[in-house]
Structure formats: structure tokens, C-alpha cells
mmCIF file with all atom_site columns, C-alpha atoms and ligand atoms in Angstrom:
data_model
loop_
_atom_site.group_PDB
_atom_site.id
_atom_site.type_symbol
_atom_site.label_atom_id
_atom_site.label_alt_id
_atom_site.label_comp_id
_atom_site.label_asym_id
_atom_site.label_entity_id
_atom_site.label_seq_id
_atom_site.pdbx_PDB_ins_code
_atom_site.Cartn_x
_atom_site.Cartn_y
_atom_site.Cartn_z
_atom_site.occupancy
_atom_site.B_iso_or_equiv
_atom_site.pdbx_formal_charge
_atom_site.auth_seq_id
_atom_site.auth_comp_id
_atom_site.auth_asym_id
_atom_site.auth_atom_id
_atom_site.pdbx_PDB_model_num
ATOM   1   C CA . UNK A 1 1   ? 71.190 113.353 267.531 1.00 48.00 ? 1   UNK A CA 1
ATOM   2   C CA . UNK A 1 2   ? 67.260 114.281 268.082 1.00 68.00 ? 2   UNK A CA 1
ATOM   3   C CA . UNK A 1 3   ? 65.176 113.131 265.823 1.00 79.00 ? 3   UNK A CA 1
ATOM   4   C CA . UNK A 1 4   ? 61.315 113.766 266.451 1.00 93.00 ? 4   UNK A CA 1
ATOM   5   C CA . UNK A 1 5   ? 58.674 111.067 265.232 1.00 98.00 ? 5   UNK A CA 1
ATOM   6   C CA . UNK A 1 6   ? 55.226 110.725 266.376 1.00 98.00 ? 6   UNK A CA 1
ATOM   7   C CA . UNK A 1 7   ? 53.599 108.094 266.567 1.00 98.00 ? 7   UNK A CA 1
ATOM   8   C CA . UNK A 1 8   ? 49.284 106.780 265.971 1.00 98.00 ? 8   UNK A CA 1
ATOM   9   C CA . UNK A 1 9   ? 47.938 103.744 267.271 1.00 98.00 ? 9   UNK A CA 1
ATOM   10  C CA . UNK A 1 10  ? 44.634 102.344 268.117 1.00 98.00 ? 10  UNK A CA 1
ATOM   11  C CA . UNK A 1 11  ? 45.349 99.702  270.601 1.00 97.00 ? 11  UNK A CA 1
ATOM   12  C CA . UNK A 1 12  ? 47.439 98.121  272.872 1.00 97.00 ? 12  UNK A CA 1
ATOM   13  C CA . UNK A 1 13  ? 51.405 100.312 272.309 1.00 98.00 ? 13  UNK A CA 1
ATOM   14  C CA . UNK A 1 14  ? 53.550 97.275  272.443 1.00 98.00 ? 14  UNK A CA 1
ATOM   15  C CA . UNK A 1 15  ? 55.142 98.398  269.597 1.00 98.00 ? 15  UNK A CA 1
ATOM   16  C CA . UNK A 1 16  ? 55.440 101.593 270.621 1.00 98.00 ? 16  UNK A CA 1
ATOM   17  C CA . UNK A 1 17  ? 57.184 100.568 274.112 1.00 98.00 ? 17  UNK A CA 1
ATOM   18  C CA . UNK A 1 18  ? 59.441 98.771  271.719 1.00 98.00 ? 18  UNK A CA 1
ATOM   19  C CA . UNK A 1 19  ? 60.567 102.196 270.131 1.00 97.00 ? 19  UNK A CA 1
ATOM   20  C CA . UNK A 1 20  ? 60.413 104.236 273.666 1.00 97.00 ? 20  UNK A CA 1
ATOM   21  C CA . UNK A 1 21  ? 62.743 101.165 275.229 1.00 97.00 ? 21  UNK A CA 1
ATOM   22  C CA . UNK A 1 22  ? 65.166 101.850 272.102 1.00 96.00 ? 22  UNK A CA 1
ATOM   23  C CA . UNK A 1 23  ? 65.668 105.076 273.031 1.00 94.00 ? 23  UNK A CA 1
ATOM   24  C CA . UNK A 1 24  ? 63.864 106.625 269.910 1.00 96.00 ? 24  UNK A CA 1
ATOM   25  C CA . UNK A 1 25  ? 62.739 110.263 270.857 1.00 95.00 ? 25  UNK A CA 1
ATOM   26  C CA . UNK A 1 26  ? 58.661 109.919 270.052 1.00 98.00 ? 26  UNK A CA 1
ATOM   27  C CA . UNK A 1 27  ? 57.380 114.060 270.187 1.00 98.00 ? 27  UNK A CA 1
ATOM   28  C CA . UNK A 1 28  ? 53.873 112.848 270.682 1.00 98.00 ? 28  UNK A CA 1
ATOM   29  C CA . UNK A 1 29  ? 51.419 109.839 270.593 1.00 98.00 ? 29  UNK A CA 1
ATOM   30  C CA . UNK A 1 30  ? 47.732 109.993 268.982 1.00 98.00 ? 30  UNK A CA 1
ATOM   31  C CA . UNK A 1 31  ? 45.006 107.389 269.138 1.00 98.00 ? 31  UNK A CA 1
ATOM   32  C CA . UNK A 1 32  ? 41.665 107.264 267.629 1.00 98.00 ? 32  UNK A CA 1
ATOM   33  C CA . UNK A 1 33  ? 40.602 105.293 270.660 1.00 98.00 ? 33  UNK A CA 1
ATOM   34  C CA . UNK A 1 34  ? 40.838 107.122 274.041 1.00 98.00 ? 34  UNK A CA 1
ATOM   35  C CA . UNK A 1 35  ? 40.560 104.559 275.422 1.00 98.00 ? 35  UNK A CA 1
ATOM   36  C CA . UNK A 1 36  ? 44.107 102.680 273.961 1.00 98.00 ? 36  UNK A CA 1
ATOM   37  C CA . UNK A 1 37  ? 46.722 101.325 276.299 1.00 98.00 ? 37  UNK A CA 1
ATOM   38  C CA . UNK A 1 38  ? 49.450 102.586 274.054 1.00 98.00 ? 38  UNK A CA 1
ATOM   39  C CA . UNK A 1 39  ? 48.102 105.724 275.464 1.00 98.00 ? 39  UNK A CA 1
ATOM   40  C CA . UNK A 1 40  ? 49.171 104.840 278.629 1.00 98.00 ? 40  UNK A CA 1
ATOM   41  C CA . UNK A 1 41  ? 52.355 103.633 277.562 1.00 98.00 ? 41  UNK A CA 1
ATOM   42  C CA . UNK A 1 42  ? 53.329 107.229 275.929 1.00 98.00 ? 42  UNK A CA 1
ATOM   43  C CA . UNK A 1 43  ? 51.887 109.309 279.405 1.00 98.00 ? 43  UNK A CA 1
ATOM   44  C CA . UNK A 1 44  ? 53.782 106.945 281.805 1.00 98.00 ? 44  UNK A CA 1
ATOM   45  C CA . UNK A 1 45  ? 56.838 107.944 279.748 1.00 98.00 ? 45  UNK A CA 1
ATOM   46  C CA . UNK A 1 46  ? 55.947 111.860 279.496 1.00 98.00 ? 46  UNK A CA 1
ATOM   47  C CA . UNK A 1 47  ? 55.224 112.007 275.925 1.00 98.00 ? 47  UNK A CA 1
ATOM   48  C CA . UNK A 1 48  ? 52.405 114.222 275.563 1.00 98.00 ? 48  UNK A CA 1
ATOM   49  C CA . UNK A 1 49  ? 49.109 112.350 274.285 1.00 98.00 ? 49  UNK A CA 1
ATOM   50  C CA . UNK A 1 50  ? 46.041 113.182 272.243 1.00 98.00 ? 50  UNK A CA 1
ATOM   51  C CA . UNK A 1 51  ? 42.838 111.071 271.358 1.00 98.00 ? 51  UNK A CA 1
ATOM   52  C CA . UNK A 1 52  ? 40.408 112.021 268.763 1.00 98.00 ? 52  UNK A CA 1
ATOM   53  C CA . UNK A 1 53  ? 37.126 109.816 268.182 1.00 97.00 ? 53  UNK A CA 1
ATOM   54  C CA . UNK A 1 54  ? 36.290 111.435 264.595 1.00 97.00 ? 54  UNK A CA 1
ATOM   55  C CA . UNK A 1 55  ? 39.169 110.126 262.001 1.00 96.00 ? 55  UNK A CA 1
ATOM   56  C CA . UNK A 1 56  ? 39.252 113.258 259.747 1.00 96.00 ? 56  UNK A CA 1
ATOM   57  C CA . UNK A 1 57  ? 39.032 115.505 263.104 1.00 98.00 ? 57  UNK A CA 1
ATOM   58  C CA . UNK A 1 58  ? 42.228 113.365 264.296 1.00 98.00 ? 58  UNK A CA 1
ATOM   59  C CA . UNK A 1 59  ? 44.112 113.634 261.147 1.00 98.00 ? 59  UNK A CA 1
ATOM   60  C CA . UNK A 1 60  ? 43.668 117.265 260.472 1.00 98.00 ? 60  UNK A CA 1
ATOM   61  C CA . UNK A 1 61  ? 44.683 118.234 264.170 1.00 98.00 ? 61  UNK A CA 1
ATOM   62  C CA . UNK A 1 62  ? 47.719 115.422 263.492 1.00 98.00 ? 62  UNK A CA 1
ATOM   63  C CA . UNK A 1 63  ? 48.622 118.012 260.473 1.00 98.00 ? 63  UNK A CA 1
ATOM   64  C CA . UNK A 1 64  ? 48.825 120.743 262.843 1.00 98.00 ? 64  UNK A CA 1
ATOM   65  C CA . UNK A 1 65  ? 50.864 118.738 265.295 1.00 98.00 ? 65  UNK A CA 1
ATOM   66  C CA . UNK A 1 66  ? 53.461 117.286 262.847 1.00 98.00 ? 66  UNK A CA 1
ATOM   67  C CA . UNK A 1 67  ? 54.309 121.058 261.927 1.00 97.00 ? 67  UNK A CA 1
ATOM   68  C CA . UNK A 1 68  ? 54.277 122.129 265.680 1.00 97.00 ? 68  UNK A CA 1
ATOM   69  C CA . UNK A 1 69  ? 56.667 119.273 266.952 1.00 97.00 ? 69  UNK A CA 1
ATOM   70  C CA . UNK A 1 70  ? 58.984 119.523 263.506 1.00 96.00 ? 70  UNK A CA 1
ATOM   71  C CA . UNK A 1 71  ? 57.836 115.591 263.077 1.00 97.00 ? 71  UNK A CA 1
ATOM   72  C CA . UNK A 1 72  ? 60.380 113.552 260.741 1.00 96.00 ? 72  UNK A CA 1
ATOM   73  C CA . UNK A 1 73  ? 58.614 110.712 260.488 1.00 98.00 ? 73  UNK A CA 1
ATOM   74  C CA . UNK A 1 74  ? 55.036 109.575 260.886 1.00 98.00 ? 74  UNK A CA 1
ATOM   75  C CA . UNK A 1 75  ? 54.745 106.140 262.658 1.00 98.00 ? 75  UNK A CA 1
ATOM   76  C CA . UNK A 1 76  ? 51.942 104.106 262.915 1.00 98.00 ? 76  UNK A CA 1
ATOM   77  C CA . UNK A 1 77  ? 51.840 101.357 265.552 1.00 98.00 ? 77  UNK A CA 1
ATOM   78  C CA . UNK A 1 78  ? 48.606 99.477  265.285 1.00 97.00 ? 78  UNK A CA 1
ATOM   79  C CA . UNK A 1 79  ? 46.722 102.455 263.769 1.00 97.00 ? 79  UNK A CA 1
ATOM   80  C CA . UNK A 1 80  ? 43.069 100.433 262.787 1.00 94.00 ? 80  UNK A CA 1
ATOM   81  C CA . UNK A 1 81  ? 42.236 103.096 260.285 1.00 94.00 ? 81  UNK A CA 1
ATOM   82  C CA . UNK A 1 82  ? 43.344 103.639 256.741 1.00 93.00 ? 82  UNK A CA 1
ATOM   83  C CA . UNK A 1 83  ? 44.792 107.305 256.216 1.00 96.00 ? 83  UNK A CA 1
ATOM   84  C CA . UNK A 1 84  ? 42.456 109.496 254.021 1.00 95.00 ? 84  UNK A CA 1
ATOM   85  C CA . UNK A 1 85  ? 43.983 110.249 250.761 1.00 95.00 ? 85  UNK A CA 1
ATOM   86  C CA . UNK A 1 86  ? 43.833 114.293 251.340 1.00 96.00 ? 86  UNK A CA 1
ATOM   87  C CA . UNK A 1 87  ? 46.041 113.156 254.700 1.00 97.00 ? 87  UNK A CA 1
ATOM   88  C CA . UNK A 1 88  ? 48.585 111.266 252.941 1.00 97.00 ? 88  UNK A CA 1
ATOM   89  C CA . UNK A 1 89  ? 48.952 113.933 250.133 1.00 96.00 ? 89  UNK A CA 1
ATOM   90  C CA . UNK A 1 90  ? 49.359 116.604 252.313 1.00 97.00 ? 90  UNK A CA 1
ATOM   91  C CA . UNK A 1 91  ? 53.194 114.483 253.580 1.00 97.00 ? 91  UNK A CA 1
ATOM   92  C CA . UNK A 1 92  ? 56.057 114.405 251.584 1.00 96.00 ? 92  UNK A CA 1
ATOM   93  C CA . UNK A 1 93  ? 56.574 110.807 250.206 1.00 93.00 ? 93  UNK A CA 1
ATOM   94  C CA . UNK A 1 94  ? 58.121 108.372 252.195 1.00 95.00 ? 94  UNK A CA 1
ATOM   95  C CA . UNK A 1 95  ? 56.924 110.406 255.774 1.00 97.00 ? 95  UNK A CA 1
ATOM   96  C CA . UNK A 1 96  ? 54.771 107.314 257.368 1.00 98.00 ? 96  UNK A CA 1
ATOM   97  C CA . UNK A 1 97  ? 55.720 103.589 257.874 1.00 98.00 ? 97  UNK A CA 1
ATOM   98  C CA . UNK A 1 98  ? 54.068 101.151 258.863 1.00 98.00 ? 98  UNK A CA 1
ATOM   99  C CA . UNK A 1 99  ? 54.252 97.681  260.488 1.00 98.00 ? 99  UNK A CA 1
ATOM   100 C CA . UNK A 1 100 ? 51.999 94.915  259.267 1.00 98.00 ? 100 UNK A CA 1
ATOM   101 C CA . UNK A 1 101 ? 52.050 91.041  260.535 1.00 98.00 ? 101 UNK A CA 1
ATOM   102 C CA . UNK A 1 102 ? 52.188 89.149  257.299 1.00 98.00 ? 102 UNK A CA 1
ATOM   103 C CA . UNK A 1 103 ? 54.225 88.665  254.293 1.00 98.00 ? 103 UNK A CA 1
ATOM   104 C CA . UNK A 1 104 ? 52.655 91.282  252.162 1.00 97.00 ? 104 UNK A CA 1
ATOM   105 C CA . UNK A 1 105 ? 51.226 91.667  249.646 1.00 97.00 ? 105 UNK A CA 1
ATOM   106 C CA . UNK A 1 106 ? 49.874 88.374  251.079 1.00 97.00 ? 106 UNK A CA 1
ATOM   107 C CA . UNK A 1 107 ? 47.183 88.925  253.708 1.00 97.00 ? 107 UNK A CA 1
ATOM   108 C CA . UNK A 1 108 ? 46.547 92.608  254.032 1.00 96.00 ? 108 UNK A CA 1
ATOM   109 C CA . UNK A 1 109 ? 44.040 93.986  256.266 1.00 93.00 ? 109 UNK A CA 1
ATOM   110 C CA . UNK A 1 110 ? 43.013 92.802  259.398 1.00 91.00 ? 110 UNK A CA 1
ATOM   111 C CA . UNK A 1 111 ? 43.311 89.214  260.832 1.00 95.00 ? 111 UNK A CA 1
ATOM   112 C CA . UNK A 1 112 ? 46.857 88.824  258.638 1.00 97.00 ? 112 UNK A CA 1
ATOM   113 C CA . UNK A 1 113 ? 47.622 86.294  261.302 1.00 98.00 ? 113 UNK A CA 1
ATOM   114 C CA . UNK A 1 114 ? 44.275 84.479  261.179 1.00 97.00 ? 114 UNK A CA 1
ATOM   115 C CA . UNK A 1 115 ? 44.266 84.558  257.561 1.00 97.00 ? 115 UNK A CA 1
ATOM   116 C CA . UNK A 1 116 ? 47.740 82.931  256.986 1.00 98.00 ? 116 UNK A CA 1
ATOM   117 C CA . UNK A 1 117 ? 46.498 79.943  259.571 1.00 97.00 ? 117 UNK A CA 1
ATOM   118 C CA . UNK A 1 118 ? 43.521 79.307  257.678 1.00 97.00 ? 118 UNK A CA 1
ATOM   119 C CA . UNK A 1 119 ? 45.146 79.528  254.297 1.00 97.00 ? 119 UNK A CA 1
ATOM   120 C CA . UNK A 1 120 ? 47.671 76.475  255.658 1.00 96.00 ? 120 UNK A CA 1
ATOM   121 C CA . UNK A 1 121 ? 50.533 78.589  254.647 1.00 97.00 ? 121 UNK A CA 1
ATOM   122 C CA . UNK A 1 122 ? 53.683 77.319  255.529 1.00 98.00 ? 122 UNK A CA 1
ATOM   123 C CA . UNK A 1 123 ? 55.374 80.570  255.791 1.00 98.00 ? 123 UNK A CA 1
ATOM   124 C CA . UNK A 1 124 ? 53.821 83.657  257.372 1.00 98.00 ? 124 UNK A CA 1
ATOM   125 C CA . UNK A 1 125 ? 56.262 87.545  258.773 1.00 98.00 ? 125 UNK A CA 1
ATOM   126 C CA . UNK A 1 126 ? 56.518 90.970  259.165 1.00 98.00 ? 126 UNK A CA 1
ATOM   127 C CA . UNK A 1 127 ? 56.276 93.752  256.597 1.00 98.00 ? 127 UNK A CA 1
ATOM   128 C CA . UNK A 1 128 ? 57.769 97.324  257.532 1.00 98.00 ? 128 UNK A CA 1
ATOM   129 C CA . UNK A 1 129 ? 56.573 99.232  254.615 1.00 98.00 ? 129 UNK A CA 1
ATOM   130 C CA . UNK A 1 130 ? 55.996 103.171 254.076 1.00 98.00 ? 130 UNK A CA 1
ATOM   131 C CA . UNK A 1 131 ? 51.948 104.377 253.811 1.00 97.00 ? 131 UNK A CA 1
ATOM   132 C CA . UNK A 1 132 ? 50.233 105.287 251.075 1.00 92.00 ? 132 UNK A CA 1
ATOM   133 C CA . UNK A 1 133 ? 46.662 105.865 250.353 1.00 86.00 ? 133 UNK A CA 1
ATOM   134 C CA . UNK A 1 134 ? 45.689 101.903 249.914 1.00 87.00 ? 134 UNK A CA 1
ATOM   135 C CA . UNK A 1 135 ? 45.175 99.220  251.922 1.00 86.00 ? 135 UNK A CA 1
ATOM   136 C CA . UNK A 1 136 ? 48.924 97.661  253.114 1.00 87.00 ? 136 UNK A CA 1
ATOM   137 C CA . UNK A 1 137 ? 49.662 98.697  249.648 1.00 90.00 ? 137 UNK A CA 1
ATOM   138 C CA . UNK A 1 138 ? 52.967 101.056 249.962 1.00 93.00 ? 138 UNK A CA 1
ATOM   139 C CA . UNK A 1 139 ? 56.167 100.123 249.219 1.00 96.00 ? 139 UNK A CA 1
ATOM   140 C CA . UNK A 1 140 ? 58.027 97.303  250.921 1.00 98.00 ? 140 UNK A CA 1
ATOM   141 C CA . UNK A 1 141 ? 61.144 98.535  253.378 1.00 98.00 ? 141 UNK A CA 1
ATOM   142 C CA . UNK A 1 142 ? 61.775 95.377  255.085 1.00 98.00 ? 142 UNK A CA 1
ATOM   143 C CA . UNK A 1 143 ? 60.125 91.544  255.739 1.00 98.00 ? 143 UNK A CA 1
ATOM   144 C CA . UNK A 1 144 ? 61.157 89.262  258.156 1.00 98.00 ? 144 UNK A CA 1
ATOM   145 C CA . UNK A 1 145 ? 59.755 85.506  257.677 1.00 98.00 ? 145 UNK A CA 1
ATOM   146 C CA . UNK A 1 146 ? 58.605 82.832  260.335 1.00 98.00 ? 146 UNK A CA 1
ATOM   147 C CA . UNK A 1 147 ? 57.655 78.978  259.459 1.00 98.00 ? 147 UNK A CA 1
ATOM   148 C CA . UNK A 1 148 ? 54.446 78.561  260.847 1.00 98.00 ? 148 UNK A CA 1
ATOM   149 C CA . UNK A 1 149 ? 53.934 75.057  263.213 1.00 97.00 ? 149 UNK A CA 1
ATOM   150 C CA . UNK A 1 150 ? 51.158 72.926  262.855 1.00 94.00 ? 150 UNK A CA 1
ATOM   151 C CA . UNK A 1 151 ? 49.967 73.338  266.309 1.00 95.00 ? 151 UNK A CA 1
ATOM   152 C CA . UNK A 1 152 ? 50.268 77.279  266.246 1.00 97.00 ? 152 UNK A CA 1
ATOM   153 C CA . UNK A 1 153 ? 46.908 79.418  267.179 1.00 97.00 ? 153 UNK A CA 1
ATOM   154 C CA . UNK A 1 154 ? 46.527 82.874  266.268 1.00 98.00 ? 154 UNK A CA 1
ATOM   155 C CA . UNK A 1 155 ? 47.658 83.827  269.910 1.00 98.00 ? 155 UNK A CA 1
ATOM   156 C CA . UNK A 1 156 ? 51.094 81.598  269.467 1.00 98.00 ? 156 UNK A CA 1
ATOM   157 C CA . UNK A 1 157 ? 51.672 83.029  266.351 1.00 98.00 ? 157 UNK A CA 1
ATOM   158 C CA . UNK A 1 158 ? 51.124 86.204  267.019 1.00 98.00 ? 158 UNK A CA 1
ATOM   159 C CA . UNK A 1 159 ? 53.269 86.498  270.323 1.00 98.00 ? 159 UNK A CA 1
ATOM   160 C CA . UNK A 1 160 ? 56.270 85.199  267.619 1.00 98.00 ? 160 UNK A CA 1
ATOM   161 C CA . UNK A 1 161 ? 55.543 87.851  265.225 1.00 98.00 ? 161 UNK A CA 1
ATOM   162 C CA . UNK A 1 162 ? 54.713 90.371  268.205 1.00 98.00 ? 162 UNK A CA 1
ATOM   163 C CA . UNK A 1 163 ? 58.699 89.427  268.990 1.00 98.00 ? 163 UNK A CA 1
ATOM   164 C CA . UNK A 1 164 ? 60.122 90.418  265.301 1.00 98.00 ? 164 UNK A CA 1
ATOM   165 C CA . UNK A 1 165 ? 58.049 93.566  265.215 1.00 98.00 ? 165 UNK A CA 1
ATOM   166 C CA . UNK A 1 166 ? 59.677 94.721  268.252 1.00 98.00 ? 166 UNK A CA 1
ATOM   167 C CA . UNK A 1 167 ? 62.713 94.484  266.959 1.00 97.00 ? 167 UNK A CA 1
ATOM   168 C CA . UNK A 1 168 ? 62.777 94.605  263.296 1.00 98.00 ? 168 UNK A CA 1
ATOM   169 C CA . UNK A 1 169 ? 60.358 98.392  263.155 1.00 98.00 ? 169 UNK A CA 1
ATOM   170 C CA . UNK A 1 170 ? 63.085 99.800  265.854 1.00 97.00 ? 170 UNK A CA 1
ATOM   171 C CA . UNK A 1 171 ? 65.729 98.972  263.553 1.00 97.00 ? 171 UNK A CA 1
ATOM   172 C CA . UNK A 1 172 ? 64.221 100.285 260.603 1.00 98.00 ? 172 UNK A CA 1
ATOM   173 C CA . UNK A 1 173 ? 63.059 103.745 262.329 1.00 97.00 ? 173 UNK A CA 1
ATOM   174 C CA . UNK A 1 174 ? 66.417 104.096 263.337 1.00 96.00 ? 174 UNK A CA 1
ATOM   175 C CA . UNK A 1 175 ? 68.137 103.567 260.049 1.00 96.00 ? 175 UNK A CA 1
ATOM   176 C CA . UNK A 1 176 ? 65.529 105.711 257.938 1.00 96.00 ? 176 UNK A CA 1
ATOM   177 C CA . UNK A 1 177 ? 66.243 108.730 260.659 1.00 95.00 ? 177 UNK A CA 1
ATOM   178 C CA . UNK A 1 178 ? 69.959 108.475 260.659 1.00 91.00 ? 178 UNK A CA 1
ATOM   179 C CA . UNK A 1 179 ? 69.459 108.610 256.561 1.00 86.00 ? 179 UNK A CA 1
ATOM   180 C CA . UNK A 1 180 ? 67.283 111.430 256.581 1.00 76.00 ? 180 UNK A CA 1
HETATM 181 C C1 . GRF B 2 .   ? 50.845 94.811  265.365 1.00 85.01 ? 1   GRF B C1 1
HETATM 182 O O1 . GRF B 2 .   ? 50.730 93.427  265.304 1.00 85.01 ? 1   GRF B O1 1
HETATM 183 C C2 . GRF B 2 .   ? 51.030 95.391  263.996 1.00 85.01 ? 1   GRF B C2 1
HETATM 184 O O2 . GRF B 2 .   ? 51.590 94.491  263.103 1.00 85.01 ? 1   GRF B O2 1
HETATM 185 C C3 . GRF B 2 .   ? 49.627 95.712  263.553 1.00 85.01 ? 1   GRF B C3 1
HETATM 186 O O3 . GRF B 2 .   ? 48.957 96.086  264.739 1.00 85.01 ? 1   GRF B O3 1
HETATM 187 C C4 . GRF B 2 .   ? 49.554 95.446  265.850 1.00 85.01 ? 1   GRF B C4 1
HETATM 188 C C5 . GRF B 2 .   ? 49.795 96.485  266.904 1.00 85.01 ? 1   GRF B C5 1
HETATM 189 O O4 . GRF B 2 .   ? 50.243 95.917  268.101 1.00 85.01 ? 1   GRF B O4 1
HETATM 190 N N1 . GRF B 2 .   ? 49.635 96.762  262.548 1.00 85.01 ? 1   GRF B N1 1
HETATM 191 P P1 . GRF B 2 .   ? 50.640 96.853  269.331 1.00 85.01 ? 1   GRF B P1 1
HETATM 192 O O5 . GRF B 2 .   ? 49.448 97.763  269.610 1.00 85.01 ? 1   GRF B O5 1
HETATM 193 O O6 . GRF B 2 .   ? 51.871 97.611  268.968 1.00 85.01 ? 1   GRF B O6 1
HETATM 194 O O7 . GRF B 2 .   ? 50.868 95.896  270.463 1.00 85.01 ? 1   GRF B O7 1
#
């Protein structure tokens, strides 16, 4: 069965060679950041690619391509930009997921690995959640939880989470488009 989801990001794509490797058919690949190895990632394996610098440029263009491609499901992999309100509106509920590396709601935003170290917490994960207009704030699909070691760095810990993502936002993709 062909499902099409598409797919933003901002950086480096490991998540989204996680979904390509699963066999999950991506229709197209958008960054804010031309720049974006996850870019890369999506040309080296055909999927067409697009890049806009100006945020409500990109999303109204994404609008466009999400009826063109008969998108499913929006995905964002690493996207470093919160989704204007008027963008999130426009989708039906439930259309965009996200995947975020803390327990949430504990340690939204950015440095959610960084922020668990220095809070000494004893647990830290990975939230799959669907988008809405806030910050991390949409409802919780699935978490996965790691202890954190004493010795770990923000690099250790994130290569550990970086591990889970891979395989926890695969499995959730796939079970929300056999669903739908
Ligand atoms: C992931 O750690 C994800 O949790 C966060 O951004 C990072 C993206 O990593 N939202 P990558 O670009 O998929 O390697």
C-alpha cells in the first residue's frame, strides 16, 4: 500500500534516513535551510527537494505541495521552526507529528538534551507527539524513556536518544498510516 508523507527538516536527516531505510514512501522533503544535509539525504534517494529561506514563503508553498502530492501525513524531522498558527489551521487535526528528545512536557524547546543534564534528572526519552500551534505542546502519541548515566555528555546522550528516534518515529508513522 502507498502512502505519501512529506517530510520538513532543518538539519542534519538522520531521522529521515531512518524512515527512507524503513521503506516509508516520503513524496517530498522541504527545509528552511538550503543548506541541510537531510537535503541530501532525500536527493541521493530521488525524492524531489525544496528549500525556502522565508518561513511563511516555505509554509504556504508546503500548502500547495501537500495538495499536489495527495500528502497523508505531515512529518517533521528536526524542523527548527514552530508552525504558524494560519499553517496548522489550514490541516485537518492530527496531519503533522513530530519527534522531540525529551520526556515532554518536560524540557520543550531546544537543548531538551542539555536541559535534562543540567536539571540532574535521572530519567530523560523520546516524545512522538502530533503538532499543534504551541511550543512541543500537542498531544502525546508515544514516549520512550532512557536512565541517564552520570558520566553522559550531551553528545552520549544524544547518540542514545538519536538510536530510539530512529526506531520508535518509524514505527509510529507506520502504524498511524496503516490506521488512516
Ligand atoms: C532530533 O533529535 C529530533 O528529536 C529533534 O531534532 C533532531 C533532528 O535530528 N526534533 P536529525 O536531523 O533527524 O538527525
Amino acid at each position: 500500500m502507498k502512502h505519501n508523507i512529506a517530510v520538513l527538516l532543518s538539519g542534519n536527516g538522520s531521522n529521515l534516513q531512518a524512515i527512507i531505510d524503513k521503506n516509508i514512501d516520503v513524496s517530498f522533503v522541504v527545509s528552511n535551510n538550503p543548506k541541510a544535509l537531510g537535503l541530501k539525504i532525500a536527493q541521493n534517494a530521488n525524492i524531489p527537494s525544496y528549500s525556502w529561506k522565508n518561513v511563511l514563503e516555505l509554509e504556504e508553498e508546503v500548502l500547495k505541495l501537500i495538495i499536489e502530492y495527495d500528502i497523508k501525513l505531515l512529518v517533521l524531522a528536526g524542523y527548527m521552526r514552530l508552525l504558524s498558527q494560519n499553517f496548522v489551521n489550514s490541516l485537518p487535526s492530527k496531519f503533522i507529528v513530530n519527534v522531540h528528545p525529551s520526556l515532554l512536557p518536560n524540557y520543550k524547546g531546544m537543548n531538551a538534551i542539555k536541559q535534562a543534564i543540567d536539571d540532574c534528572a535521572e530519567y530523560t526519552g523520546v516524545t512522538i507527539h502530533y503538532v499543534d500551534e504551541g511550543m512541543d505542546s500537542g498531544s502525546i502519541i508515544k514516549q520512550d524513556s532512557i536512565k541517564i548515566n552520570k558520566n553522559d555528555t550531551v553528545e552520549t546522550l544524544k547518540a542514545r536518544l538519536q538510536t530510539m528516534e530512529h526506531r520508535l518515529y518509524s514505527d509510529i508513522i507506520k502504524s498511524i498510516l496503516i490506521k488512516n
